[in-house]
Amino acid sequence: VIRCRAAVAWAPGKPLSVEEVEVAPPKAGEVRIKIVATGICRTDEHLLQGCFPSAEFPVIPGHEGAGIVESVGEGVTSMKPGDKVIPLCIPQCGECSFCLNPESNFCQKSHISEPQNLLPDKTSRFTCKGKQIHHFLWISTFAEYTVVPEYSVAKIDAAAPLEKVCLFGCGFSTGYGAAINTAKVKPGSTCAVFGLGGVGLSVVIGCKVAGAARIIAVDINKDKFAKAKELGATDCINPRDFKKPIQEVLTEMTGQGVDYSFEVIGHADTMIAALASCNMNTGVCVMVGELDSGSEISIDPMLLLTGRTWKGTMLGGWKMRECLPKLVSSYLEKKFNSDLLITHTLPFAKVNEGFELLRAGK
Ligand code: NAD
Ligand code: ZN
């Protein structure tokens, strides 16, 4: 058993509490990882506010981390102590029908099919003050050590800087893949990206790498525009600067609407605006933002009847175990610069300050 620090969410709506926890050794088929760095994603905030489906408290959140294998359980063959790894919030079991389908990345061991509040054997490896603490998405990266099933871990290049590539665990891969895999953005096309947080800015990077000719970035926080431009946005617009709805503004700017639109906020009204912003016949709109569990959206069916495509994405469509190592290699070859997404670096004890920065749009 390892004693170390972890940020525990004891109940919804409360700040995280950095506590000493006990982390049990990995059982068969599991890996214990020393987490070196973790990002903060809006999805962790959904969890803290009690809006993440079927989560259980107390829980150790965090799902965008990178670390080093500390020990492995019986039967683990794909990695060994000392390997650099990224734990995966969508596993790749390699056996289910989705894993066997080259078109799908949504392993059936992922949280929509199987709760991930406890490890697959339905027990926790975390305790604190004598109480069992739940896992989050099986990976709980807000802990100095975490235990994860082997099929939820990707081994990456030993040269990768963990404090930079931790973003590949969620935000960067999601946004970049939404453009490359889900929308399949074509060279010369026009794109609109709604929401310029870490995920939306990663969509901008993906559109740029795919060769989009015009990338229109949309946000109500104009402080996000400089970074968006640096990453490849050609135009930046604030819906609050216009009297007419933003979908009309975008349609006027582009003639027939954009070829690809992305909603990367998680609000019903912006989902509809993003859908209406793409070309009525051949436009593709990708839903990346996460609505609170239980929400519904109602749309005018004509939006789809004329031919538009509306799709969602989970983690940008990557089969995580096999694709993350390749993405990390592309990063090391400087195919894109995801380092620009990093706004602040804080010591672990200041994790609540990190959430304050997220809430403040910084
Ligand atoms: P974030 O909070 O950092 O960024 C959201 C951005 O949207 C902010 O810049 C904010 O100013 C902007 N915004 C808010 N309301 C707006 C409005 N009405 N019009 C225009 N812009 C507006 O969030 P993030 O970490 O980048 O995550 C974005 C979304 O993606 C979240 O909903 C998150 O849960 C979701 N997400 C989904 C997946 C997936 O697999 N599909 C993975 C990761 C994150
Ligand atoms: Zn699977």
Short mmCIF file of C-alpha atoms and ligand atoms in Angstrom, two decimals:
data_model
loop_
_atom_site.label_atom_id
_atom_site.label_comp_id
_atom_site.label_asym_id
_atom_site.label_seq_id
_atom_site.Cartn_x
_atom_site.Cartn_y
_atom_site.Cartn_z
CA VAL A 1 0.00 0.00 0.00
CA ILE A 2 1.24 3.47 -0.90
CA ARG A 3 0.31 6.49 1.19
CA CYS A 4 0.19 9.68 -0.87
CA ARG A 5 -1.87 12.80 -1.52
CA ALA A 6 -5.08 12.91 -3.54
CA ALA A 7 -7.78 15.53 -4.11
CA VAL A 8 -11.02 14.05 -2.80
CA ALA A 9 -14.51 15.33 -3.66
CA TRP A 10 -16.50 14.30 -0.58
CA ALA A 11 -19.86 15.59 -1.87
CA PRO A 12 -21.25 17.46 -4.92
CA GLY A 13 -20.87 21.24 -4.87
CA LYS A 14 -17.98 21.22 -2.33
CA PRO A 15 -14.36 22.21 -3.04
CA LEU A 16 -11.84 19.42 -3.39
CA SER A 17 -9.97 18.44 -0.26
CA VAL A 18 -6.32 17.40 -0.58
CA GLU A 19 -5.98 14.41 1.76
CA GLU A 20 -3.59 11.61 2.55
CA VAL A 21 -5.01 8.45 0.96
CA GLU A 22 -3.96 4.81 0.83
CA VAL A 23 -3.57 3.29 -2.63
CA ALA A 24 -3.69 -0.51 -2.70
CA PRO A 25 -1.38 -2.49 -4.99
CA PRO A 26 -2.66 -3.39 -8.47
CA LYS A 27 -4.58 -6.65 -8.75
CA ALA A 28 -4.33 -9.00 -11.75
CA GLY A 29 -4.65 -7.08 -15.03
CA GLU A 30 -4.12 -3.70 -13.33
CA VAL A 31 -1.34 -1.14 -13.32
CA ARG A 32 -0.35 1.30 -10.55
CA ILE A 33 0.81 4.63 -11.96
CA LYS A 34 2.68 7.52 -10.36
CA ILE A 35 0.83 10.53 -11.79
CA VAL A 36 3.27 13.30 -12.70
CA ALA A 37 0.91 15.89 -14.18
CA THR A 38 -2.79 16.36 -14.79
CA GLY A 39 -4.91 18.88 -16.63
CA ILE A 40 -8.30 20.19 -15.57
CA CYS A 41 -11.19 19.70 -18.00
CA ARG A 42 -14.69 21.14 -17.78
CA THR A 43 -15.92 17.54 -17.40
CA ASP A 44 -14.25 17.41 -13.94
CA GLU A 45 -16.26 20.52 -13.07
CA HIS A 46 -19.47 18.75 -14.25
CA LEU A 47 -18.52 15.92 -11.85
CA LEU A 48 -17.81 18.28 -8.92
CA GLN A 49 -21.19 19.97 -9.45
CA GLY A 50 -22.97 16.58 -9.43
CA CYS A 51 -23.93 16.80 -13.13
CA PHE A 52 -21.93 13.82 -14.41
CA PRO A 53 -24.12 10.74 -15.08
CA SER A 54 -23.99 7.91 -12.52
CA ALA A 55 -20.99 9.24 -10.59
CA GLU A 56 -20.65 8.33 -6.91
CA PHE A 57 -19.14 10.29 -4.02
CA PRO A 58 -16.70 10.47 -2.31
CA VAL A 59 -14.61 10.33 -5.47
CA ILE A 60 -11.14 11.25 -6.73
CA PRO A 61 -11.74 13.16 -10.00
CA GLY A 62 -9.30 13.90 -12.82
CA HIS A 63 -9.07 12.22 -16.21
CA GLU A 64 -6.35 14.10 -18.14
CA GLY A 65 -3.08 12.90 -16.68
CA ALA A 66 0.26 11.37 -17.50
CA GLY A 67 2.64 9.37 -15.35
CA ILE A 68 5.07 6.53 -14.88
CA VAL A 69 4.21 2.90 -14.17
CA GLU A 70 5.12 2.12 -10.54
CA SER A 71 4.09 -1.56 -10.47
CA VAL A 72 1.97 -4.00 -12.44
CA GLY A 73 -0.42 -6.76 -11.36
CA GLU A 74 -0.31 -10.40 -12.36
CA GLY A 75 -0.61 -11.06 -16.08
CA VAL A 76 0.19 -7.53 -17.24
CA THR A 77 2.50 -7.83 -20.23
CA SER A 78 2.14 -4.63 -22.27
CA MET A 79 3.99 -2.39 -19.81
CA LYS A 80 6.50 -2.52 -16.97
CA PRO A 81 7.62 -0.28 -14.09
CA GLY A 82 9.33 2.87 -15.38
CA ASP A 83 7.29 3.13 -18.61
CA LYS A 84 5.73 6.51 -19.39
CA VAL A 85 1.97 6.21 -19.82
CA ILE A 86 -1.28 8.09 -20.25
CA PRO A 87 -4.32 6.61 -18.48
CA LEU A 88 -7.38 6.53 -20.74
CA CYS A 89 -10.87 7.72 -19.91
CA ILE A 90 -12.14 5.58 -22.77
CA PRO A 91 -10.63 2.10 -22.54
CA GLN A 92 -9.78 -0.12 -25.47
CA CYS A 93 -10.47 -3.68 -24.34
CA GLY A 94 -9.70 -4.94 -27.84
CA GLU A 95 -12.43 -7.59 -27.66
CA CYS A 96 -15.87 -5.94 -27.75
CA SER A 97 -17.73 -5.31 -31.03
CA PHE A 98 -16.86 -1.60 -30.92
CA CYS A 99 -13.16 -2.30 -30.40
CA LEU A 100 -13.27 -4.79 -33.29
CA ASN A 101 -15.01 -2.24 -35.54
CA PRO A 102 -12.46 0.03 -37.22
CA GLU A 103 -15.06 2.85 -37.34
CA SER A 104 -15.67 2.98 -33.57
CA ASN A 105 -13.60 4.11 -30.60
CA PHE A 106 -16.28 3.74 -27.97
CA CYS A 107 -15.23 0.54 -26.20
CA GLN A 108 -18.17 -1.13 -24.48
CA LYS A 109 -16.22 -1.10 -21.24
CA SER A 110 -16.56 2.70 -21.26
CA HIS A 111 -18.65 4.50 -18.67
CA ILE A 112 -21.90 4.64 -20.65
CA SER A 113 -22.12 0.82 -20.61
CA GLU A 114 -20.39 0.00 -17.35
CA PRO A 115 -20.11 2.28 -14.27
CA GLN A 116 -16.48 3.25 -13.64
CA ASN A 117 -16.82 4.34 -10.03
CA LEU A 118 -15.11 1.12 -8.95
CA LEU A 119 -12.51 -0.95 -10.80
CA PRO A 120 -13.83 -3.82 -12.98
CA ASP A 121 -13.83 -6.26 -10.00
CA LYS A 122 -16.25 -3.83 -8.24
CA THR A 123 -13.81 -2.79 -5.52
CA SER A 124 -11.83 0.41 -4.96
CA ARG A 125 -8.07 0.73 -4.56
CA PHE A 126 -8.46 4.03 -2.64
CA THR A 127 -9.22 4.58 1.03
CA CYS A 128 -9.09 7.76 3.10
CA LYS A 129 -9.78 8.07 6.84
CA GLY A 130 -11.02 4.48 6.81
CA LYS A 131 -13.58 5.15 4.05
CA GLN A 132 -13.65 3.69 0.56
CA ILE A 133 -13.19 6.39 -2.10
CA HIS A 134 -14.61 5.96 -5.61
CA HIS A 135 -12.63 6.03 -8.81
CA PHE A 136 -13.59 8.37 -11.68
CA LEU A 137 -13.71 6.85 -15.17
CA TRP A 138 -11.36 4.21 -13.70
CA ILE A 139 -8.42 6.61 -13.84
CA SER A 140 -8.71 9.30 -11.08
CA THR A 141 -5.70 11.39 -12.03
CA PHE A 142 -6.04 13.82 -9.09
CA ALA A 143 -4.01 11.36 -7.01
CA GLU A 144 -0.25 10.99 -6.77
CA TYR A 145 -0.75 7.24 -7.40
CA THR A 146 -3.69 5.62 -9.13
CA VAL A 147 -4.60 2.07 -10.15
CA VAL A 148 -6.04 1.47 -13.62
CA PRO A 149 -6.99 -1.59 -15.73
CA GLU A 150 -4.24 -2.40 -18.24
CA TYR A 151 -6.63 -1.86 -21.19
CA SER A 152 -7.20 1.73 -19.97
CA VAL A 153 -3.55 2.71 -20.27
CA ALA A 154 -1.49 3.76 -23.31
CA LYS A 155 2.28 3.41 -23.21
CA ILE A 156 3.96 6.43 -24.80
CA ASP A 157 7.43 7.47 -26.01
CA ALA A 158 10.01 7.71 -23.21
CA ALA A 159 11.02 11.14 -24.57
CA ALA A 160 7.54 12.66 -24.01
CA PRO A 161 7.39 15.55 -21.48
CA LEU A 162 4.62 14.36 -19.15
CA GLU A 163 3.71 17.87 -17.96
CA LYS A 164 2.85 18.70 -21.59
CA VAL A 165 1.33 15.51 -23.00
CA CYS A 166 -1.02 15.00 -20.05
CA LEU A 167 -3.47 17.05 -22.18
CA PHE A 168 -3.64 14.13 -24.61
CA GLY A 169 -5.59 12.17 -22.01
CA CYS A 170 -8.66 14.24 -22.86
CA GLY A 171 -8.83 17.88 -24.02
CA PHE A 172 -6.31 17.95 -26.83
CA SER A 173 -7.16 14.54 -28.29
CA THR A 174 -10.89 15.30 -28.15
CA GLY A 175 -10.73 18.62 -29.97
CA TYR A 176 -8.06 17.62 -32.47
CA GLY A 177 -9.81 14.33 -33.25
CA ALA A 178 -13.23 16.01 -33.55
CA ALA A 179 -11.83 17.88 -36.57
CA ILE A 180 -9.62 15.12 -38.02
CA ASN A 181 -11.65 11.94 -37.34
CA THR A 182 -15.25 12.91 -36.63
CA ALA A 183 -15.79 15.80 -39.05
CA LYS A 184 -12.98 14.72 -41.41
CA VAL A 185 -12.33 18.37 -42.30
CA LYS A 186 -11.21 18.74 -45.93
CA PRO A 187 -8.47 21.05 -47.23
CA GLY A 188 -9.80 24.41 -48.35
CA SER A 189 -12.98 24.16 -46.27
CA THR A 190 -14.60 26.66 -43.89
CA CYS A 191 -15.04 25.81 -40.18
CA ALA A 192 -16.70 27.46 -37.18
CA VAL A 193 -15.68 26.57 -33.63
CA PHE A 194 -18.06 27.56 -30.81
CA GLY A 195 -16.21 27.76 -27.46
CA LEU A 196 -12.48 28.37 -27.10
CA GLY A 197 -11.55 26.49 -23.95
CA GLY A 198 -8.83 23.85 -24.07
CA VAL A 199 -11.03 21.56 -26.15
CA GLY A 200 -12.28 24.21 -28.61
CA LEU A 201 -8.76 25.53 -29.18
CA SER A 202 -7.71 21.95 -29.94
CA VAL A 203 -10.47 21.82 -32.58
CA VAL A 204 -8.89 24.96 -34.09
CA ILE A 205 -5.52 23.16 -34.20
CA GLY A 206 -7.17 20.14 -35.88
CA CYS A 207 -8.94 22.29 -38.52
CA LYS A 208 -5.67 24.03 -39.29
CA VAL A 209 -3.68 20.78 -39.60
CA ALA A 210 -6.48 19.40 -41.86
CA GLY A 211 -5.94 22.37 -44.18
CA ALA A 212 -9.12 24.40 -43.59
CA ALA A 213 -8.95 27.71 -45.47
CA ARG A 214 -11.10 29.63 -43.01
CA ILE A 215 -11.54 28.95 -39.30
CA ILE A 216 -14.05 31.18 -37.53
CA ALA A 217 -13.70 31.10 -33.75
CA VAL A 218 -16.77 32.02 -31.66
CA ASP A 219 -16.70 32.88 -27.96
CA ILE A 220 -18.35 35.33 -25.56
CA ASN A 221 -14.98 35.84 -23.86
CA LYS A 222 -12.86 37.97 -26.18
CA ASP A 223 -9.76 37.27 -24.07
CA LYS A 224 -9.67 33.90 -25.84
CA PHE A 225 -9.23 35.40 -29.31
CA ALA A 226 -5.47 36.08 -29.27
CA LYS A 227 -4.69 32.42 -28.53
CA ALA A 228 -7.24 31.23 -31.12
CA LYS A 229 -5.55 33.39 -33.78
CA GLU A 230 -2.13 32.13 -32.77
CA LEU A 231 -3.39 28.55 -33.24
CA GLY A 232 -4.91 29.18 -36.68
CA ALA A 233 -8.28 30.95 -36.40
CA THR A 234 -8.74 33.37 -39.31
CA ASP A 235 -11.70 35.26 -37.79
CA CYS A 236 -12.85 35.63 -34.16
CA ILE A 237 -16.37 36.75 -33.33
CA ASN A 238 -18.30 37.44 -30.15
CA PRO A 239 -22.05 36.65 -30.40
CA ARG A 240 -22.68 39.53 -27.94
CA ASP A 241 -21.38 42.04 -30.51
CA PHE A 242 -24.31 41.30 -32.84
CA LYS A 243 -28.04 41.95 -32.64
CA LYS A 244 -28.93 39.03 -34.92
CA PRO A 245 -28.42 35.36 -33.99
CA ILE A 246 -24.87 34.12 -34.51
CA GLN A 247 -26.01 31.49 -37.05
CA GLU A 248 -27.24 34.33 -39.29
CA VAL A 249 -23.96 36.19 -38.87
CA LEU A 250 -21.98 33.07 -39.85
CA THR A 251 -24.24 32.37 -42.82
CA GLU A 252 -23.75 35.93 -44.08
CA MET A 253 -20.00 35.72 -43.56
CA THR A 254 -19.73 32.52 -45.61
CA GLY A 255 -22.57 32.70 -48.15
CA GLN A 256 -24.19 29.32 -47.46
CA GLY A 257 -22.98 28.56 -43.96
CA VAL A 258 -19.75 26.83 -42.97
CA ASP A 259 -18.75 23.35 -44.14
CA TYR A 260 -18.06 22.17 -40.58
CA SER A 261 -19.24 23.55 -37.24
CA PHE A 262 -18.26 22.38 -33.76
CA GLU A 263 -20.06 23.03 -30.49
CA VAL A 264 -17.46 22.89 -27.72
CA ILE A 265 -19.34 24.56 -24.86
CA GLY A 266 -22.13 22.27 -23.70
CA HIS A 267 -25.28 24.44 -23.93
CA ALA A 268 -28.49 23.54 -25.77
CA ASP A 269 -28.83 26.95 -27.45
CA THR A 270 -25.28 26.92 -28.83
CA MET A 271 -25.77 23.32 -30.04
CA ILE A 272 -28.71 24.54 -32.13
CA ALA A 273 -26.82 27.65 -33.29
CA ALA A 274 -23.84 25.51 -34.35
CA LEU A 275 -26.12 23.13 -36.26
CA ALA A 276 -27.88 26.01 -38.02
CA SER A 277 -24.52 27.61 -38.91
CA CYS A 278 -23.41 24.86 -41.24
CA ASN A 279 -24.44 24.58 -44.88
CA MET A 280 -28.05 23.35 -45.02
CA ASN A 281 -27.26 20.46 -47.35
CA THR A 282 -23.68 19.27 -47.01
CA GLY A 283 -22.77 20.87 -43.68
CA VAL A 284 -21.50 18.72 -40.82
CA CYS A 285 -21.97 19.78 -37.20
CA VAL A 286 -20.07 17.99 -34.45
CA MET A 287 -21.32 18.06 -30.87
CA VAL A 288 -18.31 18.01 -28.55
CA GLY A 289 -19.63 19.92 -25.51
CA GLU A 290 -21.36 17.92 -22.82
CA LEU A 291 -24.82 18.91 -21.65
CA ASP A 292 -25.77 18.29 -18.02
CA SER A 293 -27.09 14.75 -17.58
CA GLY A 294 -30.83 14.59 -18.25
CA SER A 295 -30.95 17.65 -20.56
CA GLU A 296 -32.87 17.60 -23.82
CA ILE A 297 -32.64 19.64 -27.02
CA SER A 298 -35.51 20.35 -29.37
CA ILE A 299 -34.79 21.43 -32.93
CA ASP A 300 -36.68 22.42 -36.04
CA PRO A 301 -36.52 19.17 -38.07
CA MET A 302 -35.97 21.19 -41.26
CA LEU A 303 -32.43 21.76 -40.01
CA LEU A 304 -31.70 18.09 -40.70
CA LEU A 305 -34.23 17.34 -43.44
CA THR A 306 -32.35 19.50 -45.91
CA GLY A 307 -29.33 17.22 -45.56
CA ARG A 308 -27.12 18.48 -42.75
CA THR A 309 -25.26 15.89 -40.70
CA TRP A 310 -25.24 16.18 -36.90
CA LYS A 311 -22.80 13.97 -35.03
CA GLY A 312 -21.25 13.60 -31.63
CA THR A 313 -17.77 12.60 -30.66
CA MET A 314 -16.23 10.82 -27.71
CA LEU A 315 -12.58 11.69 -27.16
CA GLY A 316 -12.32 12.76 -30.79
CA GLY A 317 -12.91 9.28 -32.17
CA TRP A 318 -9.45 7.91 -31.39
CA LYS A 319 -9.02 4.28 -30.44
CA MET A 320 -7.07 5.49 -27.48
CA ARG A 321 -4.64 2.66 -26.71
CA GLU A 322 -3.36 2.39 -30.25
CA CYS A 323 -3.70 6.04 -31.34
CA LEU A 324 -2.41 8.02 -28.34
CA PRO A 325 1.19 6.79 -28.70
CA LYS A 326 1.08 7.90 -32.37
CA LEU A 327 -0.37 11.30 -31.43
CA VAL A 328 2.41 11.75 -28.88
CA SER A 329 4.94 10.89 -31.61
CA SER A 330 3.36 13.51 -33.92
CA TYR A 331 3.73 16.01 -31.08
CA LEU A 332 7.41 15.10 -30.64
CA GLU A 333 7.83 15.56 -34.43
CA LYS A 334 6.27 19.04 -34.00
CA LYS A 335 3.29 18.38 -36.31
CA PHE A 336 1.32 20.72 -34.00
CA ASN A 337 2.08 22.74 -30.89
CA SER A 338 -0.31 21.75 -28.12
CA ASP A 339 1.96 23.45 -25.53
CA LEU A 340 0.20 26.70 -26.42
CA LEU A 341 -2.93 25.34 -24.72
CA ILE A 342 -1.26 25.46 -21.31
CA THR A 343 -2.24 28.67 -19.52
CA HIS A 344 -1.12 28.01 -15.95
CA THR A 345 0.98 25.45 -14.09
CA LEU A 346 0.19 24.98 -10.40
CA PRO A 347 1.44 22.70 -7.64
CA PHE A 348 -0.99 19.92 -6.76
CA ALA A 349 -1.98 21.52 -3.44
CA LYS A 350 -3.54 24.39 -5.43
CA VAL A 351 -5.96 22.22 -7.40
CA ASN A 352 -8.96 24.29 -6.20
CA GLU A 353 -7.25 27.42 -7.55
CA GLY A 354 -7.09 25.63 -10.91
CA PHE A 355 -10.87 25.19 -10.83
CA GLU A 356 -11.31 28.87 -9.91
CA LEU A 357 -9.29 29.78 -13.03
CA LEU A 358 -11.49 27.47 -15.14
CA ARG A 359 -14.68 29.03 -13.74
CA ALA A 360 -13.28 32.52 -14.34
CA GLY A 361 -12.67 31.68 -18.03
CA LYS A 362 -8.92 32.01 -17.61
P1 NAD B 1 -14.05 25.55 -21.03
O1 NAD B 1 -14.99 25.95 -19.99
O2 NAD B 1 -12.59 25.74 -20.83
O3 NAD B 1 -14.41 26.35 -22.40
C1 NAD B 1 -15.71 26.67 -22.78
C2 NAD B 1 -15.66 27.98 -23.59
O4 NAD B 1 -16.98 28.29 -24.07
C3 NAD B 1 -15.20 29.19 -22.79
O5 NAD B 1 -14.15 29.86 -23.47
C4 NAD B 1 -16.46 30.07 -22.70
O6 NAD B 1 -16.18 31.46 -22.66
C5 NAD B 1 -17.19 29.68 -23.96
N1 NAD B 1 -18.64 29.95 -23.92
C6 NAD B 1 -19.50 29.78 -22.88
N2 NAD B 1 -20.76 30.13 -23.25
C7 NAD B 1 -20.69 30.53 -24.55
C8 NAD B 1 -21.65 30.98 -25.48
N3 NAD B 1 -22.93 31.11 -25.16
N4 NAD B 1 -21.23 31.29 -26.74
C9 NAD B 1 -19.92 31.17 -27.10
N5 NAD B 1 -18.96 30.74 -26.24
C10 NAD B 1 -19.34 30.41 -24.97
O7 NAD B 1 -14.38 24.03 -21.38
P2 NAD B 1 -13.49 22.86 -22.04
O8 NAD B 1 -12.68 22.17 -20.99
O9 NAD B 1 -12.82 23.37 -23.26
O10 NAD B 1 -14.66 21.83 -22.44
C11 NAD B 1 -15.63 22.20 -23.40
C12 NAD B 1 -16.77 21.21 -23.44
O11 NAD B 1 -16.34 19.94 -23.97
C13 NAD B 1 -17.36 20.88 -22.06
O12 NAD B 1 -18.77 20.77 -22.17
C14 NAD B 1 -16.75 19.52 -21.74
O13 NAD B 1 -17.52 18.79 -20.82
C15 NAD B 1 -16.79 18.90 -23.12
N6 NAD B 1 -15.89 17.75 -23.33
C16 NAD B 1 -16.35 16.74 -24.13
C17 NAD B 1 -15.53 15.67 -24.43
C18 NAD B 1 -16.00 14.59 -25.35
O14 NAD B 1 -15.40 13.50 -25.38
N7 NAD B 1 -17.03 14.82 -26.15
C19 NAD B 1 -14.24 15.61 -23.90
C20 NAD B 1 -13.79 16.68 -23.11
C21 NAD B 1 -14.62 17.75 -22.84
ZN ZN B 2 -13.80 -2.63 -26.08
#
